[in-house]
Amino acid sequence: MSLEGQLALITGAGRGIGKTIALKLARSGADIAFTDLAPEIEGLSSEVEALGRKCWAYQVDVTQADLVEEMTRAILAETGRIDILVNNAGITQDNLMLRMRPEQWSKVIDVNLNGVFMVTRYVLKTMVRQRSGKIISISSVVGFSGNPGQVNYSSTKAALIGFTKSLAREVGQRGVTVNAVAPGFIDTAMTRALSDSQQEAILQQIPLNRMGNPEDIAHAVEFLASENAAYITGTILHVNGGMY
Ligand code: NDP
């Protein structure tokens, strides 16, 4: 699946699933631009450059409209195009509904949903002008199944389904496809924060009997970003070991 000559922007790619996606797309030939909050984001840049690809790192919070706009301008000044957008940045702030504080609700909505709106808003203009582009958002199995302690998080991940399906209908005629990947439980810092008993309970729900790894998600994103997925839009690809 060659992505030679394409520019992929991945949000929240300093670690975890986003980083693995960035390296996967780079191995397929794409140049990479990415955002992250952490100041030490050069690690991924050197790994991408070692693969012979260009890489631009931006310490940008996806909820900050002015920074997102500035970043999009900067990428376009460097490359002249954005072919692939992966909306990956996401956070959890879990609590049972009865204990959930309004700021826990708002923060998760802000990053996981408003952040996707913000970045897509600026990138879409370019894709529509190009008459081509692939937008892939990272949803979650819990957006479909629900999960106790995650009313905030699962609401955002369910909302991304509506976002994906609606936007796909808006921009299909402009040559832009819009899809989502819904991972199950993937072994990253996000799930390592769960207790042993929570992880054990999750494992029992997975027919393939293991947590997923970031590579499992990166394969799905690479496919949706490739020309092999040219006739797929408005679709949610479940990658969850059969748990849903
Ligand atoms: P991690 O917590 O390991 O990584 C999240 C990344 O997003 C970090 O690099 C983080 O930056 C970055 N980030 C967080 N907030 C912002 C922001 N406001 N602006 C820019 N970047 C930000 O999570 P995962 O890799 O596990 O998750 C990636 C995506 O996959 C998320 O959307 C998550 O909801 C989704 N997902 C994960 C699952 C799992 O089991 N792990 C299952 C289903 C979906 P920093 O390092 O600076 O904090």
PDB file of N, CA, C and O in Angstrom, residues 67-128:
ATOM      1  N   LEU A  67      -3.791  27.989  17.374  1.00  0.00           N
ATOM      2  CA  LEU A  67      -2.576  27.182  17.154  1.00  0.00           C
ATOM      3  C   LEU A  67      -2.789  26.163  16.034  1.00  0.00           C
ATOM      4  O   LEU A  67      -1.898  25.905  15.229  1.00  0.00           O
ATOM      5  N   VAL A  68      -3.991  25.605  15.988  1.00  0.00           N
ATOM      6  CA  VAL A  68      -4.289  24.622  14.931  1.00  0.00           C
ATOM      7  C   VAL A  68      -4.249  25.306  13.565  1.00  0.00           C
ATOM      8  O   VAL A  68      -3.679  24.783  12.591  1.00  0.00           O
ATOM      9  N   GLU A  69      -4.802  26.507  13.496  1.00  0.00           N
ATOM     10  CA  GLU A  69      -4.803  27.234  12.222  1.00  0.00           C
ATOM     11  C   GLU A  69      -3.371  27.570  11.793  1.00  0.00           C
ATOM     12  O   GLU A  69      -2.981  27.350  10.637  1.00  0.00           O
ATOM     13  N   GLU A  70      -2.601  28.042  12.772  1.00  0.00           N
ATOM     14  CA  GLU A  70      -1.191  28.385  12.497  1.00  0.00           C
ATOM     15  C   GLU A  70      -0.425  27.148  12.003  1.00  0.00           C
ATOM     16  O   GLU A  70       0.348  27.212  11.051  1.00  0.00           O
ATOM     17  N   MET A  71      -0.659  26.010  12.672  1.00  0.00           N
ATOM     18  CA  MET A  71       0.025  24.771  12.287  1.00  0.00           C
ATOM     19  C   MET A  71      -0.352  24.359  10.866  1.00  0.00           C
ATOM     20  O   MET A  71       0.509  23.980  10.067  1.00  0.00           O
ATOM     21  N   THR A  72      -1.645  24.458  10.555  1.00  0.00           N
ATOM     22  CA  THR A  72      -2.088  24.052   9.213  1.00  0.00           C
ATOM     23  C   THR A  72      -1.410  24.925   8.151  1.00  0.00           C
ATOM     24  O   THR A  72      -0.930  24.421   7.131  1.00  0.00           O
ATOM     25  N   ARG A  73      -1.336  26.216   8.438  1.00  0.00           N
ATOM     26  CA  ARG A  73      -0.641  27.132   7.508  1.00  0.00           C
ATOM     27  C   ARG A  73       0.821  26.739   7.342  1.00  0.00           C
ATOM     28  O   ARG A  73       1.357  26.730   6.238  1.00  0.00           O
ATOM     29  N   ALA A  74       1.449  26.423   8.488  1.00  0.00           N
ATOM     30  CA  ALA A  74       2.876  26.071   8.452  1.00  0.00           C
ATOM     31  C   ALA A  74       3.091  24.797   7.629  1.00  0.00           C
ATOM     32  O   ALA A  74       4.023  24.721   6.817  1.00  0.00           O
ATOM     33  N   ILE A  75       2.231  23.810   7.813  1.00  0.00           N
ATOM     34  CA  ILE A  75       2.373  22.550   7.049  1.00  0.00           C
ATOM     35  C   ILE A  75       2.221  22.854   5.556  1.00  0.00           C
ATOM     36  O   ILE A  75       3.006  22.381   4.723  1.00  0.00           O
ATOM     37  N   LEU A  76       1.223  23.655   5.223  1.00  0.00           N
ATOM     38  CA  LEU A  76       0.984  23.954   3.806  1.00  0.00           C
ATOM     39  C   LEU A  76       2.141  24.734   3.203  1.00  0.00           C
ATOM     40  O   LEU A  76       2.499  24.529   2.043  1.00  0.00           O
ATOM     41  N   ALA A  77       2.740  25.612   4.013  1.00  0.00           N
ATOM     42  CA  ALA A  77       3.888  26.371   3.515  1.00  0.00           C
ATOM     43  C   ALA A  77       5.049  25.418   3.207  1.00  0.00           C
ATOM     44  O   ALA A  77       5.798  25.604   2.241  1.00  0.00           O
ATOM     45  N   GLU A  78       5.187  24.357   4.005  1.00  0.00           N
ATOM     46  CA  GLU A  78       6.288  23.400   3.807  1.00  0.00           C
ATOM     47  C   GLU A  78       6.000  22.437   2.671  1.00  0.00           C
ATOM     48  O   GLU A  78       6.893  22.074   1.904  1.00  0.00           O
ATOM     49  N   THR A  79       4.759  21.960   2.595  1.00  0.00           N
ATOM     50  CA  THR A  79       4.475  20.810   1.726  1.00  0.00           C
ATOM     51  C   THR A  79       3.485  21.115   0.605  1.00  0.00           C
ATOM     52  O   THR A  79       3.399  20.368  -0.360  1.00  0.00           O
ATOM     53  N   GLY A  80       2.676  22.142   0.796  1.00  0.00           N
ATOM     54  CA  GLY A  80       1.682  22.490  -0.223  1.00  0.00           C
ATOM     55  C   GLY A  80       0.450  21.603  -0.222  1.00  0.00           C
ATOM     56  O   GLY A  80      -0.492  21.841  -0.978  1.00  0.00           O
ATOM     57  N   ARG A  81       0.415  20.558   0.632  1.00  0.00           N
ATOM     58  CA  ARG A  81      -0.760  19.682   0.626  1.00  0.00           C
ATOM     59  C   ARG A  81      -0.886  18.884   1.930  1.00  0.00           C
ATOM     60  O   ARG A  81       0.084  18.710   2.649  1.00  0.00           O
ATOM     61  N   ILE A  82      -2.100  18.437   2.185  1.00  0.00           N
ATOM     62  CA  ILE A  82      -2.325  17.476   3.284  1.00  0.00           C
ATOM     63  C   ILE A  82      -3.243  16.394   2.705  1.00  0.00           C
ATOM     64  O   ILE A  82      -4.368  16.677   2.298  1.00  0.00           O
ATOM     65  N   ASP A  83      -2.727  15.173   2.614  1.00  0.00           N
ATOM     66  CA  ASP A  83      -3.487  14.097   1.960  1.00  0.00           C
ATOM     67  C   ASP A  83      -4.268  13.239   2.940  1.00  0.00           C
ATOM     68  O   ASP A  83      -5.316  12.692   2.599  1.00  0.00           O
ATOM     69  N   ILE A  84      -3.710  13.079   4.148  1.00  0.00           N
ATOM     70  CA  ILE A  84      -4.307  12.168   5.138  1.00  0.00           C
ATOM     71  C   ILE A  84      -4.358  12.898   6.479  1.00  0.00           C
ATOM     72  O   ILE A  84      -3.356  13.502   6.885  1.00  0.00           O
ATOM     73  N   LEU A  85      -5.515  12.853   7.117  1.00  0.00           N
ATOM     74  CA  LEU A  85      -5.620  13.374   8.490  1.00  0.00           C
ATOM     75  C   LEU A  85      -6.056  12.231   9.402  1.00  0.00           C
ATOM     76  O   LEU A  85      -7.092  11.598   9.145  1.00  0.00           O
ATOM     77  N   VAL A  86      -5.281  11.964  10.441  1.00  0.00           N
ATOM     78  CA  VAL A  86      -5.693  10.967  11.434  1.00  0.00           C
ATOM     79  C   VAL A  86      -5.974  11.704  12.746  1.00  0.00           C
ATOM     80  O   VAL A  86      -5.062  12.238  13.391  1.00  0.00           O
ATOM     81  N   ASN A  87      -7.255  11.767  13.103  1.00  0.00           N
ATOM     82  CA  ASN A  87      -7.667  12.385  14.370  1.00  0.00           C
ATOM     83  C   ASN A  87      -7.508  11.347  15.465  1.00  0.00           C
ATOM     84  O   ASN A  87      -8.412  10.550  15.715  1.00  0.00           O
ATOM     85  N   ASN A  88      -6.341  11.370  16.093  1.00  0.00           N
ATOM     86  CA  ASN A  88      -6.032  10.330  17.093  1.00  0.00           C
ATOM     87  C   ASN A  88      -5.981  10.857  18.526  1.00  0.00           C
ATOM     88  O   ASN A  88      -6.274  10.109  19.456  1.00  0.00           O
ATOM     89  N   ALA A  89      -5.637  12.128  18.711  1.00  0.00           N
ATOM     90  CA  ALA A  89      -5.453  12.643  20.080  1.00  0.00           C
ATOM     91  C   ALA A  89      -6.715  12.398  20.904  1.00  0.00           C
ATOM     92  O   ALA A  89      -7.826  12.666  20.445  1.00  0.00           O
ATOM     93  N   GLY A  90      -6.532  11.876  22.095  1.00  0.00           N
ATOM     94  CA  GLY A  90      -7.690  11.607  22.945  1.00  0.00           C
ATOM     95  C   GLY A  90      -7.243  11.392  24.376  1.00  0.00           C
ATOM     96  O   GLY A  90      -6.103  10.999  24.629  1.00  0.00           O
ATOM     97  N   ILE A  91      -8.153  11.649  25.295  1.00  0.00           N
ATOM     98  CA  ILE A  91      -7.843  11.464  26.716  1.00  0.00           C
ATOM     99  C   ILE A  91      -9.009  10.769  27.421  1.00  0.00           C
ATOM    100  O   ILE A  91     -10.124  10.738  26.899  1.00  0.00           O
ATOM    101  N   THR A  92      -8.714  10.238  28.600  1.00  0.00           N
ATOM    102  CA  THR A  92      -9.784   9.752  29.486  1.00  0.00           C
ATOM    103  C   THR A  92      -9.692  10.517  30.805  1.00  0.00           C
ATOM    104  O   THR A  92      -8.593  10.908  31.224  1.00  0.00           O
ATOM    105  N   GLN A  93     -10.820  10.733  31.435  1.00  0.00           N
ATOM    106  CA  GLN A  93     -10.869  11.202  32.836  1.00  0.00           C
ATOM    107  C   GLN A  93     -12.065  10.477  33.448  1.00  0.00           C
ATOM    108  O   GLN A  93     -13.169  11.006  33.514  1.00  0.00           O
ATOM    109  N   ASP A  94     -11.820   9.222  33.835  1.00  0.00           N
ATOM    110  CA  ASP A  94     -12.924   8.331  34.215  1.00  0.00           C
ATOM    111  C   ASP A  94     -13.477   8.637  35.607  1.00  0.00           C
ATOM    112  O   ASP A  94     -12.728   8.982  36.522  1.00  0.00           O
ATOM    113  N   ASN A  95     -14.765   8.451  35.733  1.00  0.00           N
ATOM    114  CA  ASN A  95     -15.429   8.539  37.026  1.00  0.00           C
ATOM    115  C   ASN A  95     -16.862   8.040  36.846  1.00  0.00           C
ATOM    116  O   ASN A  95     -17.423   8.160  35.748  1.00  0.00           O
ATOM    117  N   LEU A  96     -17.422   7.505  37.906  1.00  0.00           N
ATOM    118  CA  LEU A  96     -18.832   7.145  37.821  1.00  0.00           C
ATOM    119  C   LEU A  96     -19.668   8.411  37.690  1.00  0.00           C
ATOM    120  O   LEU A  96     -19.299   9.465  38.216  1.00  0.00           O
ATOM    121  N   MET A  97     -20.760   8.300  36.989  1.00  0.00           N
ATOM    122  CA  MET A  97     -21.605   9.472  36.708  1.00  0.00           C
ATOM    123  C   MET A  97     -21.935  10.273  37.973  1.00  0.00           C
ATOM    124  O   MET A  97     -21.877  11.510  37.978  1.00  0.00           O
ATOM    125  N   LEU A  98     -22.258   9.555  39.050  1.00  0.00           N
ATOM    126  CA  LEU A  98     -22.668  10.264  40.277  1.00  0.00           C
ATOM    127  C   LEU A  98     -21.530  11.094  40.864  1.00  0.00           C
ATOM    128  O   LEU A  98     -21.763  12.015  41.627  1.00  0.00           O
ATOM    129  N   ARG A  99     -20.289  10.722  40.488  1.00  0.00           N
ATOM    130  CA  ARG A  99     -19.144  11.446  41.042  1.00  0.00           C
ATOM    131  C   ARG A  99     -18.473  12.333  40.006  1.00  0.00           C
ATOM    132  O   ARG A  99     -17.502  13.024  40.314  1.00  0.00           O
ATOM    133  N   MET A 100     -18.921  12.259  38.779  1.00  0.00           N
ATOM    134  CA  MET A 100     -18.193  12.978  37.720  1.00  0.00           C
ATOM    135  C   MET A 100     -18.340  14.490  37.880  1.00  0.00           C
ATOM    136  O   MET A 100     -19.443  15.007  37.955  1.00  0.00           O
ATOM    137  N   ARG A 101     -17.196  15.142  37.886  1.00  0.00           N
ATOM    138  CA  ARG A 101     -17.225  16.601  38.020  1.00  0.00           C
ATOM    139  C   ARG A 101     -17.423  17.229  36.640  1.00  0.00           C
ATOM    140  O   ARG A 101     -16.960  16.682  35.623  1.00  0.00           O
ATOM    141  N   PRO A 102     -18.104  18.384  36.602  1.00  0.00           N
ATOM    142  CA  PRO A 102     -18.339  19.036  35.311  1.00  0.00           C
ATOM    143  C   PRO A 102     -17.041  19.258  34.517  1.00  0.00           C
ATOM    144  O   PRO A 102     -17.028  19.135  33.297  1.00  0.00           O
ATOM    145  N   GLU A 103     -15.942  19.525  35.237  1.00  0.00           N
ATOM    146  CA  GLU A 103     -14.690  19.767  34.491  1.00  0.00           C
ATOM    147  C   GLU A 103     -14.144  18.480  33.863  1.00  0.00           C
ATOM    148  O   GLU A 103     -13.489  18.518  32.825  1.00  0.00           O
ATOM    149  N   GLN A 104     -14.446  17.315  34.485  1.00  0.00           N
ATOM    150  CA  GLN A 104     -14.032  16.039  33.863  1.00  0.00           C
ATOM    151  C   GLN A 104     -14.842  15.795  32.591  1.00  0.00           C
ATOM    152  O   GLN A 104     -14.328  15.325  31.585  1.00  0.00           O
ATOM    153  N   TRP A 105     -16.116  16.116  32.671  1.00  0.00           N
ATOM    154  CA  TRP A 105     -16.989  15.997  31.493  1.00  0.00           C
ATOM    155  C   TRP A 105     -16.476  16.922  30.372  1.00  0.00           C
ATOM    156  O   TRP A 105     -16.221  16.494  29.249  1.00  0.00           O
ATOM    157  N   SER A 106     -16.278  18.196  30.710  1.00  0.00           N
ATOM    158  CA  SER A 106     -15.943  19.205  29.693  1.00  0.00           C
ATOM    159  C   SER A 106     -14.580  18.968  29.064  1.00  0.00           C
ATOM    160  O   SER A 106     -14.400  19.144  27.861  1.00  0.00           O
ATOM    161  N   LYS A 107     -13.610  18.572  29.891  1.00  0.00           N
ATOM    162  CA  LYS A 107     -12.247  18.410  29.364  1.00  0.00           C
ATOM    163  C   LYS A 107     -12.202  17.299  28.308  1.00  0.00           C
ATOM    164  O   LYS A 107     -11.591  17.450  27.241  1.00  0.00           O
ATOM    165  N   VAL A 108     -12.882  16.198  28.613  1.00  0.00           N
ATOM    166  CA  VAL A 108     -12.857  15.065  27.677  1.00  0.00           C
ATOM    167  C   VAL A 108     -13.615  15.414  26.393  1.00  0.00           C
ATOM    168  O   VAL A 108     -13.173  15.094  25.283  1.00  0.00           O
ATOM    169  N   ILE A 109     -14.738  16.121  26.539  1.00  0.00           N
ATOM    170  CA  ILE A 109     -15.482  16.543  25.344  1.00  0.00           C
ATOM    171  C   ILE A 109     -14.602  17.496  24.516  1.00  0.00           C
ATOM    172  O   ILE A 109     -14.560  17.430  23.285  1.00  0.00           O
ATOM    173  N   ASP A 110     -13.894  18.356  25.221  1.00  0.00           N
ATOM    174  CA  ASP A 110     -13.092  19.362  24.542  1.00  0.00           C
ATOM    175  C   ASP A 110     -11.994  18.727  23.683  1.00  0.00           C
ATOM    176  O   ASP A 110     -11.844  19.045  22.502  1.00  0.00           O
ATOM    177  N   VAL A 111     -11.230  17.809  24.270  1.00  0.00           N
ATOM    178  CA  VAL A 111     -10.117  17.207  23.519  1.00  0.00           C
ATOM    179  C   VAL A 111     -10.648  16.216  22.474  1.00  0.00           C
ATOM    180  O   VAL A 111     -10.306  16.298  21.286  1.00  0.00           O
ATOM    181  N   ASN A 112     -11.504  15.288  22.912  1.00  0.00           N
ATOM    182  CA  ASN A 112     -11.862  14.153  22.038  1.00  0.00           C
ATOM    183  C   ASN A 112     -12.855  14.523  20.935  1.00  0.00           C
ATOM    184  O   ASN A 112     -12.887  13.872  19.896  1.00  0.00           O
ATOM    185  N   LEU A 113     -13.668  15.557  21.181  1.00  0.00           N
ATOM    186  CA  LEU A 113     -14.669  15.905  20.169  1.00  0.00           C
ATOM    187  C   LEU A 113     -14.400  17.289  19.560  1.00  0.00           C
ATOM    188  O   LEU A 113     -14.245  17.417  18.345  1.00  0.00           O
ATOM    189  N   ASN A 114     -14.291  18.303  20.413  1.00  0.00           N
ATOM    190  CA  ASN A 114     -14.024  19.639  19.866  1.00  0.00           C
ATOM    191  C   ASN A 114     -12.677  19.677  19.145  1.00  0.00           C
ATOM    192  O   ASN A 114     -12.522  20.372  18.139  1.00  0.00           O
ATOM    193  N   GLY A 115     -11.708  18.923  19.671  1.00  0.00           N
ATOM    194  CA  GLY A 115     -10.389  18.878  19.029  1.00  0.00           C
ATOM    195  C   GLY A 115     -10.479  18.310  17.614  1.00  0.00           C
ATOM    196  O   GLY A 115      -9.830  18.799  16.684  1.00  0.00           O
ATOM    197  N   VAL A 116     -11.290  17.276  17.452  1.00  0.00           N
ATOM    198  CA  VAL A 116     -11.473  16.670  16.117  1.00  0.00           C
ATOM    199  C   VAL A 116     -12.123  17.685  15.167  1.00  0.00           C
ATOM    200  O   VAL A 116     -11.714  17.851  14.015  1.00  0.00           O
ATOM    201  N   PHE A 117     -13.134  18.384  15.684  1.00  0.00           N
ATOM    202  CA  PHE A 117     -13.787  19.415  14.873  1.00  0.00           C
ATOM    203  C   PHE A 117     -12.773  20.470  14.428  1.00  0.00           C
ATOM    204  O   PHE A 117     -12.712  20.843  13.250  1.00  0.00           O
ATOM    205  N   MET A 118     -11.978  20.921  15.397  1.00  0.00           N
ATOM    206  CA  MET A 118     -11.052  22.018  15.138  1.00  0.00           C
ATOM    207  C   MET A 118     -10.028  21.668  14.053  1.00  0.00           C
ATOM    208  O   MET A 118      -9.845  22.412  13.090  1.00  0.00           O
ATOM    209  N   VAL A 119      -9.380  20.526  14.218  1.00  0.00           N
ATOM    210  CA  VAL A 119      -8.322  20.158  13.262  1.00  0.00           C
ATOM    211  C   VAL A 119      -8.943  19.862  11.897  1.00  0.00           C
ATOM    212  O   VAL A 119      -8.452  20.323  10.859  1.00  0.00           O
ATOM    213  N   THR A 120     -10.056  19.141  11.893  1.00  0.00           N
ATOM    214  CA  THR A 120     -10.689  18.785  10.622  1.00  0.00           C
ATOM    215  C   THR A 120     -11.132  20.046   9.878  1.00  0.00           C
ATOM    216  O   THR A 120     -11.008  20.139   8.650  1.00  0.00           O
ATOM    217  N   ARG A 121     -11.627  21.017  10.636  1.00  0.00           N
ATOM    218  CA  ARG A 121     -12.124  22.270  10.042  1.00  0.00           C
ATOM    219  C   ARG A 121     -11.052  22.931   9.163  1.00  0.00           C
ATOM    220  O   ARG A 121     -11.338  23.354   8.044  1.00  0.00           O
ATOM    221  N   TYR A 122      -9.841  22.986   9.686  1.00  0.00           N
ATOM    222  CA  TYR A 122      -8.785  23.662   8.925  1.00  0.00           C
ATOM    223  C   TYR A 122      -8.239  22.779   7.798  1.00  0.00           C
ATOM    224  O   TYR A 122      -7.964  23.259   6.705  1.00  0.00           O
ATOM    225  N   VAL A 123      -8.092  21.487   8.092  1.00  0.00           N
ATOM    226  CA  VAL A 123      -7.506  20.593   7.088  1.00  0.00           C
ATOM    227  C   VAL A 123      -8.472  20.367   5.920  1.00  0.00           C
ATOM    228  O   VAL A 123      -8.049  20.265   4.756  1.00  0.00           O
ATOM    229  N   LEU A 124      -9.757  20.325   6.229  1.00  0.00           N
ATOM    230  CA  LEU A 124     -10.756  20.027   5.192  1.00  0.00           C
ATOM    231  C   LEU A 124     -10.723  21.043   4.045  1.00  0.00           C
ATOM    232  O   LEU A 124     -10.877  20.671   2.880  1.00  0.00           O
ATOM    233  N   LYS A 125     -10.495  22.320   4.390  1.00  0.00           N
ATOM    234  CA  LYS A 125     -10.435  23.345   3.342  1.00  0.00           C
ATOM    235  C   LYS A 125      -9.403  22.969   2.289  1.00  0.00           C
ATOM    236  O   LYS A 125      -9.637  23.083   1.091  1.00  0.00           O
ATOM    237  N   THR A 126      -8.259  22.510   2.778  1.00  0.00           N
ATOM    238  CA  THR A 126      -7.179  22.118   1.859  1.00  0.00           C
ATOM    239  C   THR A 126      -7.585  20.896   1.040  1.00  0.00           C
ATOM    240  O   THR A 126      -7.375  20.865  -0.179  1.00  0.00           O
ATOM    241  N   MET A 127      -8.166  19.914   1.688  1.00  0.00           N
ATOM    242  CA  MET A 127      -8.533  18.680   0.974  1.00  0.00           C
ATOM    243  C   MET A 127      -9.591  18.954  -0.094  1.00  0.00           C
ATOM    244  O   MET A 127      -9.533  18.401  -1.192  1.00  0.00           O
ATOM    245  N   VAL A 128     -10.541  19.812   0.248  1.00  0.00           N
ATOM    246  CA  VAL A 128     -11.594  20.149  -0.720  1.00  0.00           C
ATOM    247  C   VAL A 128     -10.973  20.866  -1.916  1.00  0.00           C
ATOM    248  O   VAL A 128     -11.310  20.581  -3.078  1.00  0.00           O
TER     249      VAL A 128
END
